Coordinates of C-alpha atoms in Angstrom, one line a residue:
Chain A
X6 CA 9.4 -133.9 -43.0
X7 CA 8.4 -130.2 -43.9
X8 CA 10.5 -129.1 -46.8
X9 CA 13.4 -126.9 -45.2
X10 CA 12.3 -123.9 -47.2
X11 CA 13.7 -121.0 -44.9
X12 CA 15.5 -123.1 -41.6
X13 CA 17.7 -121.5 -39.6
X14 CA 21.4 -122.9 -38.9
X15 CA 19.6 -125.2 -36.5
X16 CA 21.5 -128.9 -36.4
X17 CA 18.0 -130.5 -36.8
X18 CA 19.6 -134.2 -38.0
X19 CA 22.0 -134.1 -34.8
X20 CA 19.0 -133.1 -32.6
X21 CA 16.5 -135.7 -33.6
X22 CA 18.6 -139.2 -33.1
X23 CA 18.7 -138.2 -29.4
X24 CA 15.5 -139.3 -28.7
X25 CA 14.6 -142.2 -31.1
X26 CA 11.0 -142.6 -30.5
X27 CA 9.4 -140.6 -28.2
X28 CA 9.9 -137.3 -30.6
X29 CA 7.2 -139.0 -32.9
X30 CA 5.2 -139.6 -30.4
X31 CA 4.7 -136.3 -28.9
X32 CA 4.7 -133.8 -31.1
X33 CA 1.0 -132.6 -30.9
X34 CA 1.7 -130.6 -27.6
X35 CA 2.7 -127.6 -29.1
X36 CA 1.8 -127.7 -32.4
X37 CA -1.3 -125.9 -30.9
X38 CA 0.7 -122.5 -30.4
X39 CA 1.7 -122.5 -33.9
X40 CA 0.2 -119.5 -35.9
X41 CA -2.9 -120.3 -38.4
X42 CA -1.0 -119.3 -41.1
X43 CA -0.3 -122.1 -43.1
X44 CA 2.6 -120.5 -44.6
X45 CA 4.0 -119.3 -41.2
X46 CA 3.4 -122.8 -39.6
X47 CA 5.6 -124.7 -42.0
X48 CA 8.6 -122.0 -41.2
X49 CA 8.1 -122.4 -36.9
X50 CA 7.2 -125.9 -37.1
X51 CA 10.7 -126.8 -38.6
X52 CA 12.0 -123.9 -35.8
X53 CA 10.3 -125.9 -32.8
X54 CA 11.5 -129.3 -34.1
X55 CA 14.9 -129.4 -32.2
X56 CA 12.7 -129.3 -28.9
X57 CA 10.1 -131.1 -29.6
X58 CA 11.6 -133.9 -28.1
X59 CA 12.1 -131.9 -25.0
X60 CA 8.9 -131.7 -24.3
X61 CA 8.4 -134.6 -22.5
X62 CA 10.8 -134.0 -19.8
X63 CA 10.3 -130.0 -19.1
X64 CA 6.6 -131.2 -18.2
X65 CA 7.7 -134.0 -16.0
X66 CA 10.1 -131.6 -14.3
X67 CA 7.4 -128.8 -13.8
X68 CA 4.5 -131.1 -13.0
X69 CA 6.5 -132.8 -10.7
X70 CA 6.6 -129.8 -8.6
X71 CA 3.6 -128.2 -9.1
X72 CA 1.6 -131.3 -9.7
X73 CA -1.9 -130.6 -11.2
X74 CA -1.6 -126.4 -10.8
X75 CA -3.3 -125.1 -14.1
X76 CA -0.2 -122.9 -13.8
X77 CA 1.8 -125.8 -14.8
X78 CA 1.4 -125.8 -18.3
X79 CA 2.1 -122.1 -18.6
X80 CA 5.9 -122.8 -17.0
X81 CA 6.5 -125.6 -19.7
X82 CA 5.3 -123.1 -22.2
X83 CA 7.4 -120.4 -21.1
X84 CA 10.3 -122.8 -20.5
X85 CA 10.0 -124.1 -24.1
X86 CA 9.9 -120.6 -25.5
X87 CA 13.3 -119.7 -23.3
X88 CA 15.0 -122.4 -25.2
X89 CA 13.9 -121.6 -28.4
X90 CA 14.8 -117.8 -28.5
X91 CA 18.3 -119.5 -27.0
X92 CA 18.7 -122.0 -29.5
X93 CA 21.0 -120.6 -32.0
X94 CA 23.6 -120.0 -29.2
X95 CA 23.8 -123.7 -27.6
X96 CA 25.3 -126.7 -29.2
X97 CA 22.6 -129.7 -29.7
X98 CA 23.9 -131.9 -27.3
X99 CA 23.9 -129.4 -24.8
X100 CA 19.9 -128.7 -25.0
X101 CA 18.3 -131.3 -22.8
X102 CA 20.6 -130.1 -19.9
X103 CA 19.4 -126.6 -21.0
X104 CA 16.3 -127.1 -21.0
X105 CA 16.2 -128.7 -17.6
X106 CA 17.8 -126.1 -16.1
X107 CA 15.8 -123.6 -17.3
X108 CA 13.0 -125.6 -15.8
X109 CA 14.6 -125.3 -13.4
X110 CA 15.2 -121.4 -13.1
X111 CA 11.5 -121.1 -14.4
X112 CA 10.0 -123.1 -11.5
X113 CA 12.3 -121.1 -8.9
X114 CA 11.3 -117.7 -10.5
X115 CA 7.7 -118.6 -9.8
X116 CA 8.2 -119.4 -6.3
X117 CA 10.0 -116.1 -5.8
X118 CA 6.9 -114.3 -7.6
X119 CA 4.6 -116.3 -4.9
X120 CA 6.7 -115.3 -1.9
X121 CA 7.0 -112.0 -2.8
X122 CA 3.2 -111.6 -3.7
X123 CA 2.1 -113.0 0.0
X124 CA 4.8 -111.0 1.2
X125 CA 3.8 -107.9 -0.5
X126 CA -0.1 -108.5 0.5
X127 CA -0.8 -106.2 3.3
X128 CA -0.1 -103.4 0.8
X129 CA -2.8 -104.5 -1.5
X130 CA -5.3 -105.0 1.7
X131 CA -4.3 -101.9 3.7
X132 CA -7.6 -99.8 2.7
X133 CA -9.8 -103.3 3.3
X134 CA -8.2 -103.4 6.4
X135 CA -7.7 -99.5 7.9
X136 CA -11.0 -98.7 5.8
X137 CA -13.7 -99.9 8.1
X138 CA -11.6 -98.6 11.2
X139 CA -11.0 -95.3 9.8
X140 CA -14.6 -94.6 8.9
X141 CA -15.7 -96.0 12.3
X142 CA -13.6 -93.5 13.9
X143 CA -16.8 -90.9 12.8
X144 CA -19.2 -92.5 15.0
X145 CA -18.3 -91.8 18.8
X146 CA -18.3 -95.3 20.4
X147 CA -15.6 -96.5 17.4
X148 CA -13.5 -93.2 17.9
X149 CA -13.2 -94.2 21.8
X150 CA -12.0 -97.6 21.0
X151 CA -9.4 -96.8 18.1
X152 CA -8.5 -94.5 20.8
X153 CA -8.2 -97.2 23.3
X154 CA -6.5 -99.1 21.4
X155 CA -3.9 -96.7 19.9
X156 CA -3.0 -95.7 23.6
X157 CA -1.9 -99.4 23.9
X158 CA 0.2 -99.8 21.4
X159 CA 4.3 -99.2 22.4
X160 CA 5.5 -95.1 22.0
X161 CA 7.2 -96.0 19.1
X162 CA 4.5 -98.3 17.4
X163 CA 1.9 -95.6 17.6
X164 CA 4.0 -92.9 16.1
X165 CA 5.1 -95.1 13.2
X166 CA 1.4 -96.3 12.6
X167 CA 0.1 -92.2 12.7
X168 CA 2.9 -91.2 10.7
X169 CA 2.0 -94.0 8.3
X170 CA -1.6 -93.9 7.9
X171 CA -2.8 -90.4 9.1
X172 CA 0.1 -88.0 7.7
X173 CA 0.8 -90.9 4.6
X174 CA 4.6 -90.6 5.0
X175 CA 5.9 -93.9 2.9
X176 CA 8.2 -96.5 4.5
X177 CA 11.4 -94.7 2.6
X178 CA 11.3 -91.9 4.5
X179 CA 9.9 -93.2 8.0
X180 CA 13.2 -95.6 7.6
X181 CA 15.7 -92.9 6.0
X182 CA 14.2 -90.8 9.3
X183 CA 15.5 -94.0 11.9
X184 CA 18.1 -94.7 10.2
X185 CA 17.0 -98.3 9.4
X186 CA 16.0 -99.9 5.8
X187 CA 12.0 -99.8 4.2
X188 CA 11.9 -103.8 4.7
X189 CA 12.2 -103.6 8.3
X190 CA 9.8 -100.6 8.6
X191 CA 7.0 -102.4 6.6
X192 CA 7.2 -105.6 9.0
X193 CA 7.5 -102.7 12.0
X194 CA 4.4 -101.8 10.6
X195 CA 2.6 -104.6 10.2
X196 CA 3.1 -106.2 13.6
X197 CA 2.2 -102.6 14.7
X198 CA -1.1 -102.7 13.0
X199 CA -1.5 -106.4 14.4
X200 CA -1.5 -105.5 17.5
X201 CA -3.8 -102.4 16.8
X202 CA -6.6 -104.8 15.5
X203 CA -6.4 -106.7 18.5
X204 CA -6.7 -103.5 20.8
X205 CA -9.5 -102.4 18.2
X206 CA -11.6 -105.2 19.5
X207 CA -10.9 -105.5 22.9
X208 CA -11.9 -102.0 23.1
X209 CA -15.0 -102.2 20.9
X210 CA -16.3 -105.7 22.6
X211 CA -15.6 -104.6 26.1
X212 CA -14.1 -108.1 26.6
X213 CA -11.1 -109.6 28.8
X214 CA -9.0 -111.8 27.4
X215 CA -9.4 -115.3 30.2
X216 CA -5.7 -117.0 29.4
X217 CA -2.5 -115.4 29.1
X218 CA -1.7 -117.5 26.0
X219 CA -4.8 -115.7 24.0
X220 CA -3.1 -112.6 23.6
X221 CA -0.1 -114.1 21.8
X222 CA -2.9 -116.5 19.6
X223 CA -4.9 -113.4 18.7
X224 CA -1.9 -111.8 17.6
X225 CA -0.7 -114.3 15.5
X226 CA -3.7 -114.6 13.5
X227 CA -4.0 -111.2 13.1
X228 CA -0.6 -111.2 11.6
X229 CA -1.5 -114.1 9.6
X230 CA 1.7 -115.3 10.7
X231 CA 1.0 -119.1 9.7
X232 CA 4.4 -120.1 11.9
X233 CA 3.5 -118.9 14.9
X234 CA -0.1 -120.0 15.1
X235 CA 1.4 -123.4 14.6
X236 CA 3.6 -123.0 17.3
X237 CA 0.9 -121.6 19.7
X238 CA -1.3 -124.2 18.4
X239 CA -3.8 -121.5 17.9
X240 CA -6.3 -123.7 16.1
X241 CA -6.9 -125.9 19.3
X242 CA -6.7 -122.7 21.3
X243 CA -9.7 -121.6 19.6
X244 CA -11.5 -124.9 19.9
X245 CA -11.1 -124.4 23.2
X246 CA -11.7 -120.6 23.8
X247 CA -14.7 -119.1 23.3
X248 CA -13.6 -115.6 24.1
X249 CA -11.0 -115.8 21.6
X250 CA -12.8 -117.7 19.1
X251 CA -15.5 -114.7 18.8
X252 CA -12.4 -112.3 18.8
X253 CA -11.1 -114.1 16.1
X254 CA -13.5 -114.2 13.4
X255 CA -13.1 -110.6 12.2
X256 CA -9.5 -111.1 12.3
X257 CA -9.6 -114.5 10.4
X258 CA -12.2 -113.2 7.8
X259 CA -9.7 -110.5 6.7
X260 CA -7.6 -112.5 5.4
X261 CA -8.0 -114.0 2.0
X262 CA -8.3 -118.0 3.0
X263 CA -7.2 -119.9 0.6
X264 CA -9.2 -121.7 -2.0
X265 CA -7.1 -124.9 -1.3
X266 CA -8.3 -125.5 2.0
X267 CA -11.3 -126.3 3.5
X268 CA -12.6 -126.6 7.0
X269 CA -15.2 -128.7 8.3
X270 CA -16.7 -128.4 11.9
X271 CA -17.1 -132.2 13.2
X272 CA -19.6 -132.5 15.9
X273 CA -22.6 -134.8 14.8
X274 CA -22.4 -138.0 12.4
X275 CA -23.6 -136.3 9.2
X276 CA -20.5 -134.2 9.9
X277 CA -18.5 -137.3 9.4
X278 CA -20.0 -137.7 5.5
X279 CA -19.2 -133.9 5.3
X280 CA -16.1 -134.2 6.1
X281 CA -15.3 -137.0 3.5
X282 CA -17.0 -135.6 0.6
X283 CA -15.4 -132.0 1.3
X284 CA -11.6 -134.2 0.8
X285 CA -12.5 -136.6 -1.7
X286 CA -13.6 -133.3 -3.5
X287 CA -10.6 -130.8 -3.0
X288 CA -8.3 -133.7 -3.7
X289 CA -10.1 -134.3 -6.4
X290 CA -8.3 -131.1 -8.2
X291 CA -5.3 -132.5 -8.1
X292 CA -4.8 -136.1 -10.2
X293 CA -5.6 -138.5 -7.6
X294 CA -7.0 -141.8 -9.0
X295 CA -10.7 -142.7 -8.0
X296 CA -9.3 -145.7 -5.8
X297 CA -6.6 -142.7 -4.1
X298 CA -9.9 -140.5 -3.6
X299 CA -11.9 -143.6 -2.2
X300 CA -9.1 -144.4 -0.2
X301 CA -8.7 -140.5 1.1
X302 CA -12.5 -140.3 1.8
X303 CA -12.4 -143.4 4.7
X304 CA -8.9 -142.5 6.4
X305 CA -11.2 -139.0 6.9
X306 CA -14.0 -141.1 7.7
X307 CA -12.5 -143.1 9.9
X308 CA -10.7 -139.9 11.9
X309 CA -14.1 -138.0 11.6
X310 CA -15.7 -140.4 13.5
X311 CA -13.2 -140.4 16.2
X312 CA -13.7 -137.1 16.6
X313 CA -17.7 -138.1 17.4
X314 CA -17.1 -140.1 19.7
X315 CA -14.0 -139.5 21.8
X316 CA -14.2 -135.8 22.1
X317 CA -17.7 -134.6 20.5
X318 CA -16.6 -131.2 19.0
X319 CA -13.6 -130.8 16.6
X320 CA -12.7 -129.5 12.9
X321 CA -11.2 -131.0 10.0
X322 CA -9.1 -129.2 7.7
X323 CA -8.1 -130.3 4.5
X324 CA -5.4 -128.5 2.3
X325 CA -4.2 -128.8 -0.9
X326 CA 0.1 -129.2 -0.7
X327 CA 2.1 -128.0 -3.8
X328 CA 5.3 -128.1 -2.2
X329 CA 7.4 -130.2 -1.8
X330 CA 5.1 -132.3 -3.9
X331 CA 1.2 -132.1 -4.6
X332 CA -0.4 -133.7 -2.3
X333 CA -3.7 -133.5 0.4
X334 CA -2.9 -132.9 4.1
X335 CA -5.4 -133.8 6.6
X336 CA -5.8 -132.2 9.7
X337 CA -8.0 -133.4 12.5
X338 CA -8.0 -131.6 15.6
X339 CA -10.1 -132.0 19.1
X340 CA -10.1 -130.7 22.2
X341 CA -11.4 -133.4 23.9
X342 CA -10.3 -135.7 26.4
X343 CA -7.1 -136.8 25.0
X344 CA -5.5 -140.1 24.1
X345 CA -3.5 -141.6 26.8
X346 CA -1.9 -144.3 25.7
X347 CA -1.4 -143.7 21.6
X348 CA 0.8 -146.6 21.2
X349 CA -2.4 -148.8 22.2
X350 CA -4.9 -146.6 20.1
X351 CA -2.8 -147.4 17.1
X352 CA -2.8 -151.0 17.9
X353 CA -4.9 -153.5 15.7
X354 CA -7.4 -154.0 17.4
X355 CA -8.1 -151.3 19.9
X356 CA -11.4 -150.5 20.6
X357 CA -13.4 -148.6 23.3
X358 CA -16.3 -148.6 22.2
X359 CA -17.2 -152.0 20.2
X360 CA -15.9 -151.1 16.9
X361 CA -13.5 -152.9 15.5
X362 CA -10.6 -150.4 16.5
X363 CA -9.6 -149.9 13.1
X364 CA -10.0 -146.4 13.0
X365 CA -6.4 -144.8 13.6
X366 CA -4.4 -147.8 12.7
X367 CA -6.7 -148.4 9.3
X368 CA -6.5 -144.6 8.8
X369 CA -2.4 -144.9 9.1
X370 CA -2.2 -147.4 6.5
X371 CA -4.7 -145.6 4.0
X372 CA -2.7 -142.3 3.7
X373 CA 1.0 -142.1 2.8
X374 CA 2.1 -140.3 6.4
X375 CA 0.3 -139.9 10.2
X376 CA 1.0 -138.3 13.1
X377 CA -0.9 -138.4 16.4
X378 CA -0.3 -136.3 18.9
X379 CA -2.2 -136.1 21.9
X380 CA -2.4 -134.6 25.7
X381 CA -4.5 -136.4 28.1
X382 CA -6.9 -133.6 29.0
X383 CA -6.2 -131.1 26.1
X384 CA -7.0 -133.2 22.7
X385 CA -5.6 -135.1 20.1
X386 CA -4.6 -133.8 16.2
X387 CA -4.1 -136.5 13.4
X388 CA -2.2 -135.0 10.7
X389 CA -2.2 -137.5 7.6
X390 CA -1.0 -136.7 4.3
X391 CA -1.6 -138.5 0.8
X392 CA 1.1 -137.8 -1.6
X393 CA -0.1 -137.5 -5.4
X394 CA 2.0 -139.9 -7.2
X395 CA 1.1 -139.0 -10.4
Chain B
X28 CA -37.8 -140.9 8.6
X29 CA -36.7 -137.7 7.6
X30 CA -38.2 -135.2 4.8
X31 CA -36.6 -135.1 1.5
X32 CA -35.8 -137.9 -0.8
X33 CA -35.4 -141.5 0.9
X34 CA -32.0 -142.1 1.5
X35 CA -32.5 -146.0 0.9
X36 CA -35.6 -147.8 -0.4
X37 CA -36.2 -151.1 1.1
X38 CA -38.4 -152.9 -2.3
X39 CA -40.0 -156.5 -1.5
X40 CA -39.9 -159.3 -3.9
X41 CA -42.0 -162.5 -2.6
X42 CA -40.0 -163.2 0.1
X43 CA -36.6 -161.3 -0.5
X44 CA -36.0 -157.8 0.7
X45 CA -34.3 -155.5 -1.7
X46 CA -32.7 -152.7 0.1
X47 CA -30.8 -150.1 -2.5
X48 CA -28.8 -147.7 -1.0
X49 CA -29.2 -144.6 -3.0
X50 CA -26.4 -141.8 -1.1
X51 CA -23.4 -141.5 1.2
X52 CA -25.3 -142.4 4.6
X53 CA -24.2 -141.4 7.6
X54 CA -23.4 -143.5 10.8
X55 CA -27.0 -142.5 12.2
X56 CA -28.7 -143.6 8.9
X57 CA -26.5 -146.9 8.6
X58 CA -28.4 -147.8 12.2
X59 CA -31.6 -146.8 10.9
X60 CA -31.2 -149.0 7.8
X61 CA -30.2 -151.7 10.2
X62 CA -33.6 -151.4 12.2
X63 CA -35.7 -151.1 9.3
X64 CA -33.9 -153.8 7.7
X65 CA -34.4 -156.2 11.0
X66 CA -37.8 -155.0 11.3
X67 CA -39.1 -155.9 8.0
X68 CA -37.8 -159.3 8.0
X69 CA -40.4 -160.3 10.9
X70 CA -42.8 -158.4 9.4
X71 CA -42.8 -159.8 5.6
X72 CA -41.7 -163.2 6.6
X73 CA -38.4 -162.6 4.5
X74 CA -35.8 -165.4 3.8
X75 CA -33.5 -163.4 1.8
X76 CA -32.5 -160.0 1.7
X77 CA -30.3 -158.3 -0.8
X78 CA -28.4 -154.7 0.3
X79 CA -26.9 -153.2 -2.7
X80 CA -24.2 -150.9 -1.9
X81 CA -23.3 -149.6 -5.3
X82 CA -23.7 -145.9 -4.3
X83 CA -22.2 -145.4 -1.3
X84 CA -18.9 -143.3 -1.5
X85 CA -17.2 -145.0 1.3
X86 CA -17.7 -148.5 3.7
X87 CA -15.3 -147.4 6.6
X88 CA -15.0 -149.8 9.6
X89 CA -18.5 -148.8 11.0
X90 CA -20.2 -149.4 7.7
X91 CA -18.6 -152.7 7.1
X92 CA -19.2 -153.3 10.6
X93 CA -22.7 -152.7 10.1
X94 CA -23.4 -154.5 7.2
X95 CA -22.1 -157.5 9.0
X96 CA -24.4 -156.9 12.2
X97 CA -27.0 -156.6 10.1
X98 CA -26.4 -160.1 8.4
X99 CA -25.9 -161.5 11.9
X100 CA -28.9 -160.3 12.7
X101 CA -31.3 -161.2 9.6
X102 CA -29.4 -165.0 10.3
X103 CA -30.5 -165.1 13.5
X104 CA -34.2 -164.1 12.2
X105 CA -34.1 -166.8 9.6
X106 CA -32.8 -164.7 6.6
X107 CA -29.5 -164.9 4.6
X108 CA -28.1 -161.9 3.2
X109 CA -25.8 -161.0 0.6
X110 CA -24.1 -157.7 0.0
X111 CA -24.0 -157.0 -4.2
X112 CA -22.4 -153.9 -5.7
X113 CA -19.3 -153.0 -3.9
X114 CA -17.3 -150.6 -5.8
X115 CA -13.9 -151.6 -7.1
X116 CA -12.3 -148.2 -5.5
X117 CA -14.2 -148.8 -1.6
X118 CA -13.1 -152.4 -2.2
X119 CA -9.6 -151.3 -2.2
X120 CA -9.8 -149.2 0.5
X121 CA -11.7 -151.4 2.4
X122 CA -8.8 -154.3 1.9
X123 CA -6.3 -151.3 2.9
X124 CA -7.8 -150.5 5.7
X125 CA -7.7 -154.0 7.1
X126 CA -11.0 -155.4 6.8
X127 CA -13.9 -156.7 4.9
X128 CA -17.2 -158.0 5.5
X129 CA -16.0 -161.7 5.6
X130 CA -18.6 -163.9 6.7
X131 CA -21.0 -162.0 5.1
X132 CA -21.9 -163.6 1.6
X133 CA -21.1 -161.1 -1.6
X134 CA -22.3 -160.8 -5.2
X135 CA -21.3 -158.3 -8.0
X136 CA -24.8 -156.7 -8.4
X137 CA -28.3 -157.1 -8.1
X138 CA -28.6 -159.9 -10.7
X139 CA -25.9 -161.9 -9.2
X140 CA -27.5 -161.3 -5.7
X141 CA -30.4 -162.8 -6.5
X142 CA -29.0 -165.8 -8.3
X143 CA -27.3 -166.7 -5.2
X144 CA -30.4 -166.3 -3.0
X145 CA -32.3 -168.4 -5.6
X146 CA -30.0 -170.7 -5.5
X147 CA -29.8 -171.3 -1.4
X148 CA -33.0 -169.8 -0.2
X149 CA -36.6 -171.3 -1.8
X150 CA -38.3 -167.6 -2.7
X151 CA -42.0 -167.7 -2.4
X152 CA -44.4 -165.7 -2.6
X153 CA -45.8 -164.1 0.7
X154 CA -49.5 -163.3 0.9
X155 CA -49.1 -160.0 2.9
X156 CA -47.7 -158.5 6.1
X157 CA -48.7 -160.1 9.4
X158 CA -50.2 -157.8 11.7
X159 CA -51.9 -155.8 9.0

C-alpha cells in the first residue's frame, strides 16, 4: 500500500474486502492512464483504488454487448471515470450497483449517438448526393432528365425538394410554413429525394422498369431503408433482375457500405474458397477461436457449394452483428430453382448429386442458428448465424 | 495446370507418392489432385501414397469426400494411402459436421505417415516411369 499522503474521505478499507482476490489481480488495467508524474501517480493511484476492483465487471458488461468493438474499451474508460468524479457522493457498498448502471447508461448513450448519426446521415451526404445531379443539370441531356424526373415526383414533393435545394430554405421554416414539425419534413424530404434518384435514372438510361415490384425495390435502396428491402426481398430481386440490378448500382454505391459486411458473388468453385476465406476473415475481428473460425469457414463452404450446384449464380453476404450480441451472420441467397421439399434437404443423408448430403444439415449443426427458406421456382436463402461466446 | 505457383506438389520417394497440399484448393483442384494422384500411381508403380493436408483451411464434406475416393481409388490400383496433418480446428469441424474420412487410414504428419507405410507397405526403389 501507497502511503495515504493526501486521500480523500474515500472509505478505501470498506471498499477493498468486497472483492477479496480479484482486486490484486487486476489492477494493471488502468494504471496505464495514470499521469507520468511520479508524485501525481501516488495521489490518483490511492484515488482509483476503490474501483479498481470494478474493473472487472464494467468490461464484462460493455464487452458483452459490444463484443470485440475497439470502441469497447473507451466505454469502460469513460464509465470508470463517471464513477470516480461520483465517488465522494455514494456510499461504498453502493458502488458496484453504480457502476453497473452507469454501464449501463454509458452503453445506451452510445447506441443513441449511433442511431442518431445514421439517422442524421443524409445531411452529411446531401452535396455527394445532389452534387453530381446538380452539375449535370449544365449539360443538356442531364438537364432533360432531372427535368423528367422532377415532373414525376407528387405536387407537393417537388415544391418541397425546389424549396429545399434550389432556394436553400431549411426544414424549420418549410415545416413552420405547413404547419408540421422539422423531423417530419426531413423524412418528407428524403423519401422525396428517393424517389427523385430513381426518376433521375429512368430518365437518363431511357429504361422501363419489366416488374411492378422493381419500382418499390429501387426505391427502397435508394432510401437505404434496410427494413423494407428486407421485406421486398430486394436482394433476390436483384439476383433476378437485370434491369434493376444495373439501376441499382449508382444507387447502392452512394451509400457508405459498411466495413462489417462483405459480399461475395458465388457462381464458379473458386467462388466457394472465396467465400470461406472472406468469413473466416471478417469474423476474424471479432474474438472467435481458431476452431469457431474453422468451423465458420465450412458451414460457408458447405452453403457455397450449394449454391454451385443447385442454382449456379448466387451471393454470400457476411456481416459482422454487435447487437444483441457480437456475432457473424451468414447470408446465402439464390435464385435458382428452389428447394421443394426442405424438410428432406435437411435430412442426414440427402443427396442429389452423390455427395454425402451433409451440406445443409452439417452446415446447421456448425453454426449456432439456420434458417432455410425456399420457393420452388424463385430460390432458396440460408441465413446462419455464429454467436461469439467470448 | 494452371500458371502461378503449384497449388500441390506431388514428390516421389522409391515407391511412395508424397503429395503436399500447399493452399485452400477449390472443389475443381480437389478433382485435379484426385486425377493426378490416380495417374501417377500407374505410372511410378506406387504402393504407398502420403497426402498431407496440413494447409488446407477447411475439409468440408466434398473434401473429405475426396480424399476418401481418392484412397478407394489408389486401393483398387494396389496403393494404400494415409492422410497425415489434419489440423486440430478442421478436425473439429469436420467431427461437427458429421463426418470424417473413416476408412481412410490417418497419421499426425509426414513422419508418422511414413512410419505407417513402412511398416505395412515394403518401399522399394523404382527404376523409372514406365512408358518413358
Amino acid at each position: 500500500m501507497p502511503p495515504p499522503a493526501a486521500v480523500p474521505p474515500t472509505p478505501v478499507p470498506t471498499a477493498a474486502p468486497l472483492p477479496d482476490v480479484s482486486e490484486l489481480t487486476v489492477a494493471p488495467g488502468p494504471a496505464r492512464s495514470d499521469g507520468p508524474d511520479p508524485d501525481a501517480r501516488a495521489g490518483s493511484r490511492a484515488a482509483t483504488e476503490p474501483i479498481t476492483h470494478l474493473i472487472p465487471i464494467v468490461r464484462r458488461i460493455v464487452h458483452a454487448r459490444l463484443g470485440g468493438d475497439p470502441l469497447a474499451d473507451d466505454l469502460v474508460q469513460e464509465t470508470l471515470t463517471r464513477v470516480m468524479t461520483a465517488i465522494d457522493r455514494i456510499d461504498a457498498s453502493m458502488l458496484e450497483p453504480y457502476a453497473i448502471s452507469t454501464a449501463r447508461n454509458v452503453l445506451a448513450n452510445h447506441w443513441r449517438g449511433q442511431d442518431r448519426e445514421r439517422r442524421n446521415q443524409h445531411r452529411a451526404l446531401e452535396i455527394a448526393i445532389d452534387g453530381p445531379s446538380d452539375s449535370a443539370l449544365l449539360a443538356g441531356e442531364d438537364r432533360s432528365a432531372m427535368a423528367t424526373a422532377l415532373s414525376k415526383l407528387s405536387e407537393r414533393d417537388r415544391a418541397l425538394v425546389l424549396a429545399h435545394e434550389v432556394s436553400g430554405v431549411d426544414t424549420a421554416t418549410l415545416a413552420a410554413r405547413d404547419g408540421s414539425t422539422p423531423g417530419a419534413v426531413a423524412a418528407q424530404l428524403s423519401r422525396a429525394r428517393a424517389k427523385l434518384r430513381i426518376e433521375y435514372l429512368l430518365a437518363a438510361e431511357h429504361v422501363e422498369l419489366p416488374t411492378p415490384q422493381c419500382r418499390a425495390v429501387l426505391l427502397a435502396l435508394s432510401a437505404a431503408d434496410r427494413r423494407r428491402q428486407r421485406q421486398l426481398d430486394a436482394a433476390r430481386h436483384l439476383l433476378q433482375c437485370n434491369v434493376c440490378a444495373q439501376l441499382s448500382t449508382p444507387l447502392l454505391a452512394r451509400g457508405k457500405t459498411s466495413d462489417d459486411q462483405i459480399t461475395v458473388g458465388i457462381s464458379v468453385d473458386a467462388d466457394i474458397v472465396t467465400a470461406r476465406q472472406a468469413a473466416r476473415e471478417l469474423a476474424s475481428r471479432l474474438s472467435f477461436s481458431a476452431t469457431a473460425l474453422t468451423t465458420i469457414a465450412t458451414a460457408v463452404s458447405e452453403i457455397a457449394r450449394n449454391i454451385v450446384r443447385f442454382a449456379g449464380q448466387g451471393e454470400i453476404v457476411v456481416e459482422l452483428l454487435r447487437r444483441p450480441r457480437a456475432g457473424v451472420q451468414i447470408v446465402a441467397r439464390d435464385a435458382g430453382p428452389g428447394i421443394v421439399d426442405t424438410q428432406a434437404a435437411l435430412t442426414e443423408g440427402y443427396s442429389t448429386y452423390h455427395g454425402l448430403g451433409l451440406g445443409l444439415p452439417g452446415a446447421r449443426r456448425l453454426m449456432d442458428e439456420f434458417q432455410l427458406v425456399s420457393e420452388p421456382g424463385r430460390g432458396t436463402t440460408v441465413t446462419m448465424t455464429k454467436w461469439d461466446s467470448r | 495446370m494452371s500458371s502461378g505457383p503449384a497449388l500441390v506438389s506431388i514428390l516421389r520417394q522409391d515407391s511412395y507418392l508424397i503429395a503436399s497440399v500447399h493452399t485452400a484448393l477449390d472443389d475443381s483442384e480437389m478433382i485435379r489432385l484426385r486425377n493426378n494422384l490416380v495417374e501417377q500411381i500407374g505410372r511410378y508403380r506406387s504402393n504407398g501414397v502420403i497426402i498431407d493436408v496440413a494447409a488446407l483451411d477447411v475439409l468440408d464434406s466434398f473434401g473429405a469426400k475426396t480424399l476418401a475416393t481418392i484412397a478407394e481409388m489408389a486401393r483398387l490400383r494396389g496403393a494404400l494411402t494415409v492422410i497425415v496433418g489434419i489440423q486440430p480446428d478442421v478436425a473439429f469441424a469436420m467431427v461437427q459436421l458429421g463426418m470424417g474420412t473413416a476408412g481412410v487410414p490417418t497419421a499426425l504428419d509426414l513422419e508418422e505417415g511414413l512410419a505407417y507405410l513402412n511398416a505395412r507397405v515394403p518401399r522399394r526403389p523404382v527404376r523409372g516411369p514406365l512408358g518413358d
